[in-house]
mmCIF file of C-alpha atoms in Angstrom:
data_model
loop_
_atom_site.group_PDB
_atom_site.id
_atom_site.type_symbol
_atom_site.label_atom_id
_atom_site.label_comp_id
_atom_site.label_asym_id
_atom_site.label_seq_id
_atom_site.Cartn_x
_atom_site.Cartn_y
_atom_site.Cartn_z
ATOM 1 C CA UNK A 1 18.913 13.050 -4.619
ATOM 2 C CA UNK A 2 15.999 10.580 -5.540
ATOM 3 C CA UNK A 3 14.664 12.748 -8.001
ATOM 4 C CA UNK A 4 18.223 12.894 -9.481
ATOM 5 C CA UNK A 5 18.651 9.175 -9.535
ATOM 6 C CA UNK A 6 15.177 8.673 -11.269
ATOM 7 C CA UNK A 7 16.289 10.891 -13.882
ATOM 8 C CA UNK A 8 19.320 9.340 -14.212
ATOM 9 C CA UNK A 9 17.807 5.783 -15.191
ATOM 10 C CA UNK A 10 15.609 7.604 -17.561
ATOM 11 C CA UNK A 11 18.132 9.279 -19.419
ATOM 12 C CA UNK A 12 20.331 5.835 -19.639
ATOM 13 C CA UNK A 13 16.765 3.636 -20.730
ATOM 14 C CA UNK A 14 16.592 6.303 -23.572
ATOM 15 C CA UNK A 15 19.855 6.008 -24.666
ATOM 16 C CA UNK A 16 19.884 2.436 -24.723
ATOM 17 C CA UNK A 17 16.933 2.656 -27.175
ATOM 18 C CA UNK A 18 18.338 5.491 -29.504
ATOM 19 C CA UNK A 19 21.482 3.589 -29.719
ATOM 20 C CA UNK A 20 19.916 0.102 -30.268
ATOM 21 C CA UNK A 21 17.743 1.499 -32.845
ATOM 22 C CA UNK A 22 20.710 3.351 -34.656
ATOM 23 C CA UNK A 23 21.938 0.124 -35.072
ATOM 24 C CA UNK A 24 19.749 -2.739 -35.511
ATOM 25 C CA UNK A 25 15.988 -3.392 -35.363
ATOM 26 C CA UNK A 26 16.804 -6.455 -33.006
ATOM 27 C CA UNK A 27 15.120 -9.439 -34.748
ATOM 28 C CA UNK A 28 15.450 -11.149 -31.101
ATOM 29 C CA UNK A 29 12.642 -8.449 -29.632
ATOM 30 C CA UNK A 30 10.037 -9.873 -32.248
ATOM 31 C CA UNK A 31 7.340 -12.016 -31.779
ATOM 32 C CA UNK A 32 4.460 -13.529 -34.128
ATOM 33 C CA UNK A 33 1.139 -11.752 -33.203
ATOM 34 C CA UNK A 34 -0.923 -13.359 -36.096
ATOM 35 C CA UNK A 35 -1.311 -16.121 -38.568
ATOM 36 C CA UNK A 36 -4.150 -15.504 -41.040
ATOM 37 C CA UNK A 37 -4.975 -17.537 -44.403
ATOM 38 C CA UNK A 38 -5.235 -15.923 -47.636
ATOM 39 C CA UNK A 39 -7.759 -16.204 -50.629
ATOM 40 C CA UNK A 40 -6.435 -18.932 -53.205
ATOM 41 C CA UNK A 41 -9.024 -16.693 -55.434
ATOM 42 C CA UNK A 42 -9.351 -20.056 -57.734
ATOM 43 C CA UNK A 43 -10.978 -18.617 -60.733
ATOM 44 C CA UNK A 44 -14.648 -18.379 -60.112
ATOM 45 C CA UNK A 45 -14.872 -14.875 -59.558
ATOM 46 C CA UNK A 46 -13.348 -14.089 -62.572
ATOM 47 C CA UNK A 47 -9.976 -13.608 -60.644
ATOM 48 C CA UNK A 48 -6.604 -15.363 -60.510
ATOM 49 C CA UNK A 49 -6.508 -18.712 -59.830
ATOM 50 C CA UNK A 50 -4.057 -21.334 -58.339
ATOM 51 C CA UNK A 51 -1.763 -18.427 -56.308
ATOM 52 C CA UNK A 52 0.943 -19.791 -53.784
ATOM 53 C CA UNK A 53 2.147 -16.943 -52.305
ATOM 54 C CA UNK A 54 5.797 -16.398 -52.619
ATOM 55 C CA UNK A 55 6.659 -12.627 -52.738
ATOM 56 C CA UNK A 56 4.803 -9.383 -50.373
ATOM 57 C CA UNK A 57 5.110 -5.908 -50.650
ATOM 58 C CA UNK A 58 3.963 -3.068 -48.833
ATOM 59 C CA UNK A 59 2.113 0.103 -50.275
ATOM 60 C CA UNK A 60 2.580 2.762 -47.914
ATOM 61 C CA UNK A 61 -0.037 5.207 -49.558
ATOM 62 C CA UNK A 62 -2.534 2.374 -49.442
ATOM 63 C CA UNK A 63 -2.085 0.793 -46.264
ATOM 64 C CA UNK A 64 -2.174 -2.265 -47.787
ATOM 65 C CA UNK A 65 -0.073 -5.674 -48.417
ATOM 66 C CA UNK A 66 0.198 -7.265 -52.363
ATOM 67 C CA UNK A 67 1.293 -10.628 -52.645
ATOM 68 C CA UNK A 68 2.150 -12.948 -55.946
ATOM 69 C CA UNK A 69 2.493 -16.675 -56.699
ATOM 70 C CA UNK A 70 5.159 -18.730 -57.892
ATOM 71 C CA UNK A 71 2.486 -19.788 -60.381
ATOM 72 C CA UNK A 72 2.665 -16.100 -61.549
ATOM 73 C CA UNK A 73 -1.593 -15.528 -62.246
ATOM 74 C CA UNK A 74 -1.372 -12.166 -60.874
ATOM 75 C CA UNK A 75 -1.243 -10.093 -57.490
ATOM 76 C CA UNK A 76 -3.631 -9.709 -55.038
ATOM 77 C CA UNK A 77 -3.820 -6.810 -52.382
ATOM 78 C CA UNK A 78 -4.950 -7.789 -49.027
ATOM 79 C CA UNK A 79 -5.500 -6.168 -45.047
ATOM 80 C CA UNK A 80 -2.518 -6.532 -43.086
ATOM 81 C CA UNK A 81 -4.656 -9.066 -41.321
ATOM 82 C CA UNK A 82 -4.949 -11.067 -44.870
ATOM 83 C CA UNK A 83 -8.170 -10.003 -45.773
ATOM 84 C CA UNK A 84 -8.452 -9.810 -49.916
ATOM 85 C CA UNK A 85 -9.458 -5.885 -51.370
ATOM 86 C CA UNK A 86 -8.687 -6.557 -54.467
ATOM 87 C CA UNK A 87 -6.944 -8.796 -57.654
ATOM 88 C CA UNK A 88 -4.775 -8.029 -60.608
ATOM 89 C CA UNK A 89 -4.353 -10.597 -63.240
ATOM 90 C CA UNK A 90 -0.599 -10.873 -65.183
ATOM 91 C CA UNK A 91 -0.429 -11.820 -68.748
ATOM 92 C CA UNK A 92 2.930 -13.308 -69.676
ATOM 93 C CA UNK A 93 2.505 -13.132 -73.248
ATOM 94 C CA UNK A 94 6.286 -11.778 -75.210
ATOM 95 C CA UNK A 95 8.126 -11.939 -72.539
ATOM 96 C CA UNK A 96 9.267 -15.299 -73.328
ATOM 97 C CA UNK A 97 8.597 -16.868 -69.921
ATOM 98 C CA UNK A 98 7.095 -20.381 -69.546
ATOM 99 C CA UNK A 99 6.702 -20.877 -66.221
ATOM 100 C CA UNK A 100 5.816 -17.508 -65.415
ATOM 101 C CA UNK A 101 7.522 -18.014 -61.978
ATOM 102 C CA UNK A 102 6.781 -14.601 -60.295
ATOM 103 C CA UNK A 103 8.743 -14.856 -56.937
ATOM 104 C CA UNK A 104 9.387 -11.549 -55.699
ATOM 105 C CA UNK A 105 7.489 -7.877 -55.369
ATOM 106 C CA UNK A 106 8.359 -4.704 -54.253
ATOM 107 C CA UNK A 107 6.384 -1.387 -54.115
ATOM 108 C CA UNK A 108 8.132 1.954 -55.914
ATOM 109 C CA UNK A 109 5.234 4.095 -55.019
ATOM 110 C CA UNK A 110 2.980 6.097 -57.285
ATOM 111 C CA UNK A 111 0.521 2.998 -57.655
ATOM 112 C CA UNK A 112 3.859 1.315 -59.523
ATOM 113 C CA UNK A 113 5.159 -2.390 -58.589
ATOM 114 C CA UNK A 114 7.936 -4.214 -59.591
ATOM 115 C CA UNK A 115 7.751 -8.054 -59.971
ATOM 116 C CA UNK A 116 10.622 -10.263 -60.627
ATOM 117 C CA UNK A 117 10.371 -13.170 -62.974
ATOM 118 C CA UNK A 118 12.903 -16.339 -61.652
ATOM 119 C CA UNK A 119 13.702 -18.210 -64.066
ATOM 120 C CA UNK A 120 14.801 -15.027 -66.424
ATOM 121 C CA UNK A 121 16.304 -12.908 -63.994
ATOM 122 C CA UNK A 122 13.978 -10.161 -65.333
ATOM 123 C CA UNK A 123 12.327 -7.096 -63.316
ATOM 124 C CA UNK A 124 9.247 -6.290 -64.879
ATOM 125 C CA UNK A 125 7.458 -2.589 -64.125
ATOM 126 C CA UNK A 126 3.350 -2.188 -63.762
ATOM 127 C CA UNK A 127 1.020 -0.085 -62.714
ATOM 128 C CA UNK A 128 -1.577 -1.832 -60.154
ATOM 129 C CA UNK A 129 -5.042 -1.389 -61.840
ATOM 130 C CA UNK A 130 -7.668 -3.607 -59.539
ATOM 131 C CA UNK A 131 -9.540 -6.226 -61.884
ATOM 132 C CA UNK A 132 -7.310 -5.554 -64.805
ATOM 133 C CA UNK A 133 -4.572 -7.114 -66.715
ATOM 134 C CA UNK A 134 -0.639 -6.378 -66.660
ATOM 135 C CA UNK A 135 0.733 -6.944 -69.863
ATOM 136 C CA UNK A 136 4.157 -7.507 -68.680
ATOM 137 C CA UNK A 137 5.581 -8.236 -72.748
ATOM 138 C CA UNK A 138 4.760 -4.574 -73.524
ATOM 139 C CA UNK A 139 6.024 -3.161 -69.451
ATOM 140 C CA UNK A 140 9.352 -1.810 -69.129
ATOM 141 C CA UNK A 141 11.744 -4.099 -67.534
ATOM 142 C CA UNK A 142 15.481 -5.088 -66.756
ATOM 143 C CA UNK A 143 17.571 -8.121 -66.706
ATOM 144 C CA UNK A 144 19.097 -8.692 -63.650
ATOM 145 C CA UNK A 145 21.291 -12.082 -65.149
ATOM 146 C CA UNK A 146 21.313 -14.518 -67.381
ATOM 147 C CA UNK A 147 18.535 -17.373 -67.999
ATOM 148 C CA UNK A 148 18.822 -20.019 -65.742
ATOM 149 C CA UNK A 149 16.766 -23.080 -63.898
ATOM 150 C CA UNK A 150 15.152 -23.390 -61.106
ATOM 151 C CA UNK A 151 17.311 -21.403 -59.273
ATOM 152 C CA UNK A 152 17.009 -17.371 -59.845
ATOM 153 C CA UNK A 153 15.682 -14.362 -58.560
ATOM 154 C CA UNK A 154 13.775 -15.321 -55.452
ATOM 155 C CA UNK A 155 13.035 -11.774 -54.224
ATOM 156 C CA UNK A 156 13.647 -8.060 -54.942
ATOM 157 C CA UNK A 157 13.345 -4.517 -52.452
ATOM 158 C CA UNK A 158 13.351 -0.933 -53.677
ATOM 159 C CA UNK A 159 14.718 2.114 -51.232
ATOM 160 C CA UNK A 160 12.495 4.774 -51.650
ATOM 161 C CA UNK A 161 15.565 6.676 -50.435
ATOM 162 C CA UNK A 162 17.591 6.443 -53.638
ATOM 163 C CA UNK A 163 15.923 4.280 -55.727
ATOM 164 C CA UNK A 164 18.655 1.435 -55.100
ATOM 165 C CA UNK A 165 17.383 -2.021 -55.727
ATOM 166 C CA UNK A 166 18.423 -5.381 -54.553
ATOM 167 C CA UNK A 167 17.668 -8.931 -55.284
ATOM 168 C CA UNK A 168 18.214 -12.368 -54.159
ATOM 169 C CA UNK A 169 19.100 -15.535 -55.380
ATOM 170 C CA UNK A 170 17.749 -18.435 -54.528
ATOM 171 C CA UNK A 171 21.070 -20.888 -54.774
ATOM 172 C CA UNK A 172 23.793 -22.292 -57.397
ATOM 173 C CA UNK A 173 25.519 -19.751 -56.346
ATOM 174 C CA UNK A 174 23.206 -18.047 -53.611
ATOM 175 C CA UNK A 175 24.144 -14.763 -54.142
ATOM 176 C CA UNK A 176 22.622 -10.717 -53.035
ATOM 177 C CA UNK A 177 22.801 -8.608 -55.441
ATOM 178 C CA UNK A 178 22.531 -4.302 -54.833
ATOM 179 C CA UNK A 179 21.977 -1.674 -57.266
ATOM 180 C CA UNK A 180 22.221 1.688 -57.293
ATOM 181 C CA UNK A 181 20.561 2.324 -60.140
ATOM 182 C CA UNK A 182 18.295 -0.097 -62.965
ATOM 183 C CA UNK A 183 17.156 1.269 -66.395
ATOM 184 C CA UNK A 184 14.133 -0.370 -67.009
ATOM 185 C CA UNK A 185 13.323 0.040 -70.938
ATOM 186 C CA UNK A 186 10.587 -1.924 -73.146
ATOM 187 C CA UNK A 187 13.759 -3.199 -75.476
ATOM 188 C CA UNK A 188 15.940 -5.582 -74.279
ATOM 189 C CA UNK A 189 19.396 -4.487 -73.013
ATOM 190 C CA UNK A 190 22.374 -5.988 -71.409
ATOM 191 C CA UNK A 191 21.902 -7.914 -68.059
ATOM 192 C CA UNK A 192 22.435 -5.237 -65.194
ATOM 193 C CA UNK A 193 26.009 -5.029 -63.475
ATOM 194 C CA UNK A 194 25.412 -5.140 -59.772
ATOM 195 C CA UNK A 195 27.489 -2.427 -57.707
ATOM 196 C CA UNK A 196 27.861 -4.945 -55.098
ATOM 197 C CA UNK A 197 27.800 -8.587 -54.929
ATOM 198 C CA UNK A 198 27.711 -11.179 -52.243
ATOM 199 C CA UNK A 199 27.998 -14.809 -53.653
ATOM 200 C CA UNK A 200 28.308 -18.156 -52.468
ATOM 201 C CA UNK A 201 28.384 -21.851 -54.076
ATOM 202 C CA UNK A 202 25.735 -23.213 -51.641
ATOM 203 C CA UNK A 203 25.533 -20.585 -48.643
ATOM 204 C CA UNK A 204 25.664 -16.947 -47.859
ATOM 205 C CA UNK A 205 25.587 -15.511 -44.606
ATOM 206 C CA UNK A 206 24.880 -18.721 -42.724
ATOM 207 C CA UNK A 207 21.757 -19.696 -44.971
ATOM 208 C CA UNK A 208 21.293 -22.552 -47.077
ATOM 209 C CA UNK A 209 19.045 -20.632 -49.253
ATOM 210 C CA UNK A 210 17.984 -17.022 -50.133
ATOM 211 C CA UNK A 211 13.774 -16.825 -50.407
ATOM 212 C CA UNK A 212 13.755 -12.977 -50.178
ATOM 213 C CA UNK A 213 14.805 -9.650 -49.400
ATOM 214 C CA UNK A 214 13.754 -6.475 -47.879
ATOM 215 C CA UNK A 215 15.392 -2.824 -46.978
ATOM 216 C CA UNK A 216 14.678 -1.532 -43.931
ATOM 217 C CA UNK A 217 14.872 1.920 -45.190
ATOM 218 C CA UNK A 218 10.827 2.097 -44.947
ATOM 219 C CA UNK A 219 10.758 2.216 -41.039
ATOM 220 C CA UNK A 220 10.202 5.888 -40.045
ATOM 221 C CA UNK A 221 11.889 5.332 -36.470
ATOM 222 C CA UNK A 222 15.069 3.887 -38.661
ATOM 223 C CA UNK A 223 14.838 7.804 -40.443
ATOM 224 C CA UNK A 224 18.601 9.221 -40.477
ATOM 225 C CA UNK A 225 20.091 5.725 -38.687
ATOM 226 C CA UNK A 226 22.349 3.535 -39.716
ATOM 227 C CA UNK A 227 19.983 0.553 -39.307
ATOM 228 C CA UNK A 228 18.094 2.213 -41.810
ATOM 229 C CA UNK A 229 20.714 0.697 -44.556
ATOM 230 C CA UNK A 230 20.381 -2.889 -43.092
ATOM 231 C CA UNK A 231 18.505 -5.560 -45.106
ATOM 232 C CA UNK A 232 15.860 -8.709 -44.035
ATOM 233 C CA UNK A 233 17.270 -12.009 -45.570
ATOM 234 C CA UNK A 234 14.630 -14.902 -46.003
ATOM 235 C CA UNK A 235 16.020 -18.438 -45.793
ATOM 236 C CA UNK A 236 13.211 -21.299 -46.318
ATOM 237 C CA UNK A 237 15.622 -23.811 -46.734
ATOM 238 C CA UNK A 238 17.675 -22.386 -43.267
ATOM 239 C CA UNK A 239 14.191 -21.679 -41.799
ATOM 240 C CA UNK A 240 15.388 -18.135 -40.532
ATOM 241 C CA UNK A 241 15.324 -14.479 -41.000
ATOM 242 C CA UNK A 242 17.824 -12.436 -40.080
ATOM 243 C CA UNK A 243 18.998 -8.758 -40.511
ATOM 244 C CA UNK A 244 22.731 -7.632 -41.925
ATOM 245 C CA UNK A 245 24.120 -4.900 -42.957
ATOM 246 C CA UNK A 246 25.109 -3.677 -46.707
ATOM 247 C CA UNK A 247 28.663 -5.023 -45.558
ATOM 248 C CA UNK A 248 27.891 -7.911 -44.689
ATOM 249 C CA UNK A 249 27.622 -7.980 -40.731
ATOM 250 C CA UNK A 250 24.681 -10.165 -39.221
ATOM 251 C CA UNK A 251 22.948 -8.057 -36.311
ATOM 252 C CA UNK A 252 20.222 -10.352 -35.437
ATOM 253 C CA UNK A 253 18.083 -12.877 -36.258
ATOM 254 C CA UNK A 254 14.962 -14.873 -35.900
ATOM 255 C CA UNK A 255 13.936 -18.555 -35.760
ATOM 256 C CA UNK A 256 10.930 -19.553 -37.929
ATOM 257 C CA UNK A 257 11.410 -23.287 -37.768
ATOM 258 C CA UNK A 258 8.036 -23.598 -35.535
ATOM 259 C CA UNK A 259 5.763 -21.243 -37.108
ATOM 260 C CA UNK A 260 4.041 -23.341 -39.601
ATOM 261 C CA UNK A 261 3.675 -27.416 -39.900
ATOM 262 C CA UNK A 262 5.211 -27.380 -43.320
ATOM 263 C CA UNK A 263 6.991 -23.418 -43.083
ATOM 264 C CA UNK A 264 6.986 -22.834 -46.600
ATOM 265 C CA UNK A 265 7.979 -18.900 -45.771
ATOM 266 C CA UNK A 266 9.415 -17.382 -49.218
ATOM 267 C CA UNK A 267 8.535 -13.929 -48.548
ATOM 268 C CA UNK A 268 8.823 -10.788 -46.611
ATOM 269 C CA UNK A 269 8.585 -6.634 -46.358
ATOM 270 C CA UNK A 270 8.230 -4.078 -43.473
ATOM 271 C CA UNK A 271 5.968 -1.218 -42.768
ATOM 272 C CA UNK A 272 6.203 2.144 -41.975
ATOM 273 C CA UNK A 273 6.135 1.131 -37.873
ATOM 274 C CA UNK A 274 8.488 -1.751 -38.454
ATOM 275 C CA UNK A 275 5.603 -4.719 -38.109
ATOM 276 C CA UNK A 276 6.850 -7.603 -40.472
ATOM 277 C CA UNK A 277 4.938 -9.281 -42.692
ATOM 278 C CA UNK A 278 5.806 -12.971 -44.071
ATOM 279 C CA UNK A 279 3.921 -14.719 -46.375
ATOM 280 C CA UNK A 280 3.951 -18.901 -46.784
ATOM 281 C CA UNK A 281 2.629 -20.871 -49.400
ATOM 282 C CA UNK A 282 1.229 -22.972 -46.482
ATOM 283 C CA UNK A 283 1.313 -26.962 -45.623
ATOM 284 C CA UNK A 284 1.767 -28.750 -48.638
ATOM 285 C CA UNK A 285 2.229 -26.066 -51.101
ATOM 286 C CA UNK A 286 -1.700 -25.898 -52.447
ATOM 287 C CA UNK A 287 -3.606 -23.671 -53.632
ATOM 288 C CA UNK A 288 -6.177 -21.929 -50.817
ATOM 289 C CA UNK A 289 -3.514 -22.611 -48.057
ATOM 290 C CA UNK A 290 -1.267 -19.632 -48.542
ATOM 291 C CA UNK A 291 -0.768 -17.862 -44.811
ATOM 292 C CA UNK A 292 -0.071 -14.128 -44.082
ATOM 293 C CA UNK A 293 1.948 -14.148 -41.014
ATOM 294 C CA UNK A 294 2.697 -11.217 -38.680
ATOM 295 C CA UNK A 295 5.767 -10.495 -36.367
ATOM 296 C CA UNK A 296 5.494 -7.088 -34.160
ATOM 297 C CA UNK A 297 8.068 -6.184 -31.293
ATOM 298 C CA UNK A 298 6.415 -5.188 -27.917
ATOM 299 C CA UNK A 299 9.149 -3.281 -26.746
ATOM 300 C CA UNK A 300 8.609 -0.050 -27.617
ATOM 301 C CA UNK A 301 5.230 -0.414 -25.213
ATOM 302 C CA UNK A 302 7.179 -2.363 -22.441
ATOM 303 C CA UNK A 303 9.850 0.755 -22.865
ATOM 304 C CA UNK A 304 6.992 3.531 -22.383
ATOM 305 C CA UNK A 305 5.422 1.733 -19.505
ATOM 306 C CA UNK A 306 8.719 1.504 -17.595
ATOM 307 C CA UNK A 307 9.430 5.396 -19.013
ATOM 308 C CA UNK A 308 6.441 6.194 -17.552
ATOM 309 C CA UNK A 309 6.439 4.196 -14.237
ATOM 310 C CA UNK A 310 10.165 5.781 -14.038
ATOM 311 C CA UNK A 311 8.640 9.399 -14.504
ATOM 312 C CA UNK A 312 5.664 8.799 -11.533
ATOM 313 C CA UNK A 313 8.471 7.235 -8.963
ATOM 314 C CA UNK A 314 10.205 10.688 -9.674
ATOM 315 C CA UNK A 315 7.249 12.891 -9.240
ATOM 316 C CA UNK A 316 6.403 10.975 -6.988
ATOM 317 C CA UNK A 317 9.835 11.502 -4.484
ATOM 318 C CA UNK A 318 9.442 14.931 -5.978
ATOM 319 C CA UNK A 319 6.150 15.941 -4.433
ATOM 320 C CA UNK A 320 7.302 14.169 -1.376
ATOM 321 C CA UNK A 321 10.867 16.429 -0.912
ATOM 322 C CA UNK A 322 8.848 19.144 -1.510
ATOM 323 C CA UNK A 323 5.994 18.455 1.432
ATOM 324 C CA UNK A 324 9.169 18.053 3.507
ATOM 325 C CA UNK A 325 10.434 21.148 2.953
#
């Protein structure tokens, strides 16, 4: 009868976590686990200089994190505990930018990055070559809307499901933007027609502000889930992250209004394990005070040890029937 009962809580404990992770990730279970500081790499190496970060990507077959600047010098790839392994410098020339505002990155595999240009709405394609140069006016790229202030593309996430792509906007309208599909091209083509499109005049989902975006598709315990199609929204302005589906549904969320003295958090991605990773252009926006910060859920451990303790109770009353009979 014991032994029964035992297994009876153990099936329900593994439901519950099949069914919350077919859902959501749970934003509410995470917690941050580290705050480290990042190179400003200010020129005397040879390297970039002056870099704020303001956009992170993960490269799955490198284990490793690559961050830009809204100063757009380059991208440097760091430790998942913010330690620099290597530079890449960006050269702006023909692509008609001025401020070179590079606020978003994502990772499309194959040593291949996409970085997203604000003020043009443009997605520009490299491939990462440490110490080089990316001459973005000869890479392929896409416009994603028109020229505009101040006020564009903020962030951008590739599923390496499908290839679907989406950006954000940072405000005037805030808007979200997915894509099933971009042609990226070294000749300029028409701005990109999203295939759906979630706008508002000065907020979207609650936020005042959209800083960045990331799929969750890249979270192998998400594999085959419906969670797997939900998306990280950044807010600076809101202070928050929080997690919604392609419909439009909030499922969780998280505060960041006490992480940071200043909180100047404008970017985000996800490994392959589901640890977050946020990057802040750090108190006072200067160079050299960029933070990598880290947010990990310890449920899945607090799950196993109960699991476990659950499965030694029942061997436990197990044995014990047994010596009975």
């Amino acid at each position: 009868m014991k032994l029964s009962f035992y297994l009876l809580l153990l099936a329900m404990a593994t439901a519950t976590v099949t069914v919350r992770a077919a859902d959501s990730i749970n934003l509410g279970s995470y917690s941050v686990s580290g705050i480290f500081s990042l190179d400003s790499l200010n020129g005397t190496d040879g390297g970039i200089s002056g870099l704020e970060a303001s956009g992170v990507a993960y490269a799955r077959d490198r284990g490793t994190l690559f961050f830009v600047g809204d100063e757009g010098t380059g991208v440097v790839e760091i430790s998942k505990t913010g330690q620099t392994q290597s530079y890449m410098n960006f050269d702006w020339t023909g692509t008609g930018s001025t401020n070179h505002d590079a606020e978003g990155i994502t990772y499309v595999g194959g040593g291949q990055f996409v970085v997203a240009e604000e003020r043009l709405q443009n997605l520009y394609k490299f491939t990462y070559a440490a110490s080089g140069t990316a001459l973005l006016g000869n890479a392929p790229f896409v416009s994603v809307g028109p020229t505009i202030g101040n006020t564009g593309i903020e962030g951008v996430s590739y599923d390496p499901r499908n290839g679907n792509y989406v950006t954000a906007k940072q405000d005037n309208p805030v808007e979200l933007r997915i894509f099933n599909s971009l042609s990226f091209s070294t000749t300029a083509g028409p701005d990109a027609t999203p295939d759906k499109l979630f706008s508002g005049a000065s907020s979207l989902f609650g936020l005042d502000s959209l800083s960045d975006v990331q799929t969750l598709a890249p979270i192998d315990a998400l594999a085959g889930t419906g969670a797997a199609d939900n998306l990280l929204l950044l807010s600076l302005d809101s202070r928050e992250l929080i997690e919604i589906t392609r419909g439009g549904e909030i499922k969780s969320s998280f505060d960041l209004s006490n992480i940071l003295p200043d909180n100047a958090i404008e970017g985000v991605t996800v490994d392959e394990n589901g640890v977050i990773y946020l990057v802040a252009e750090g108190t006072g926006g200067g160079a050299g005070l960029s933070q990598l910060i880290i947010l990990t859920v310890p449920e899945p451990g607090t799950w196993s040890m109960m699991l476990l303790g659950l499965g030694i109770i029942g061997g436990w009353a197990f044995r014990r029937k047994t010596v009975r009979v």
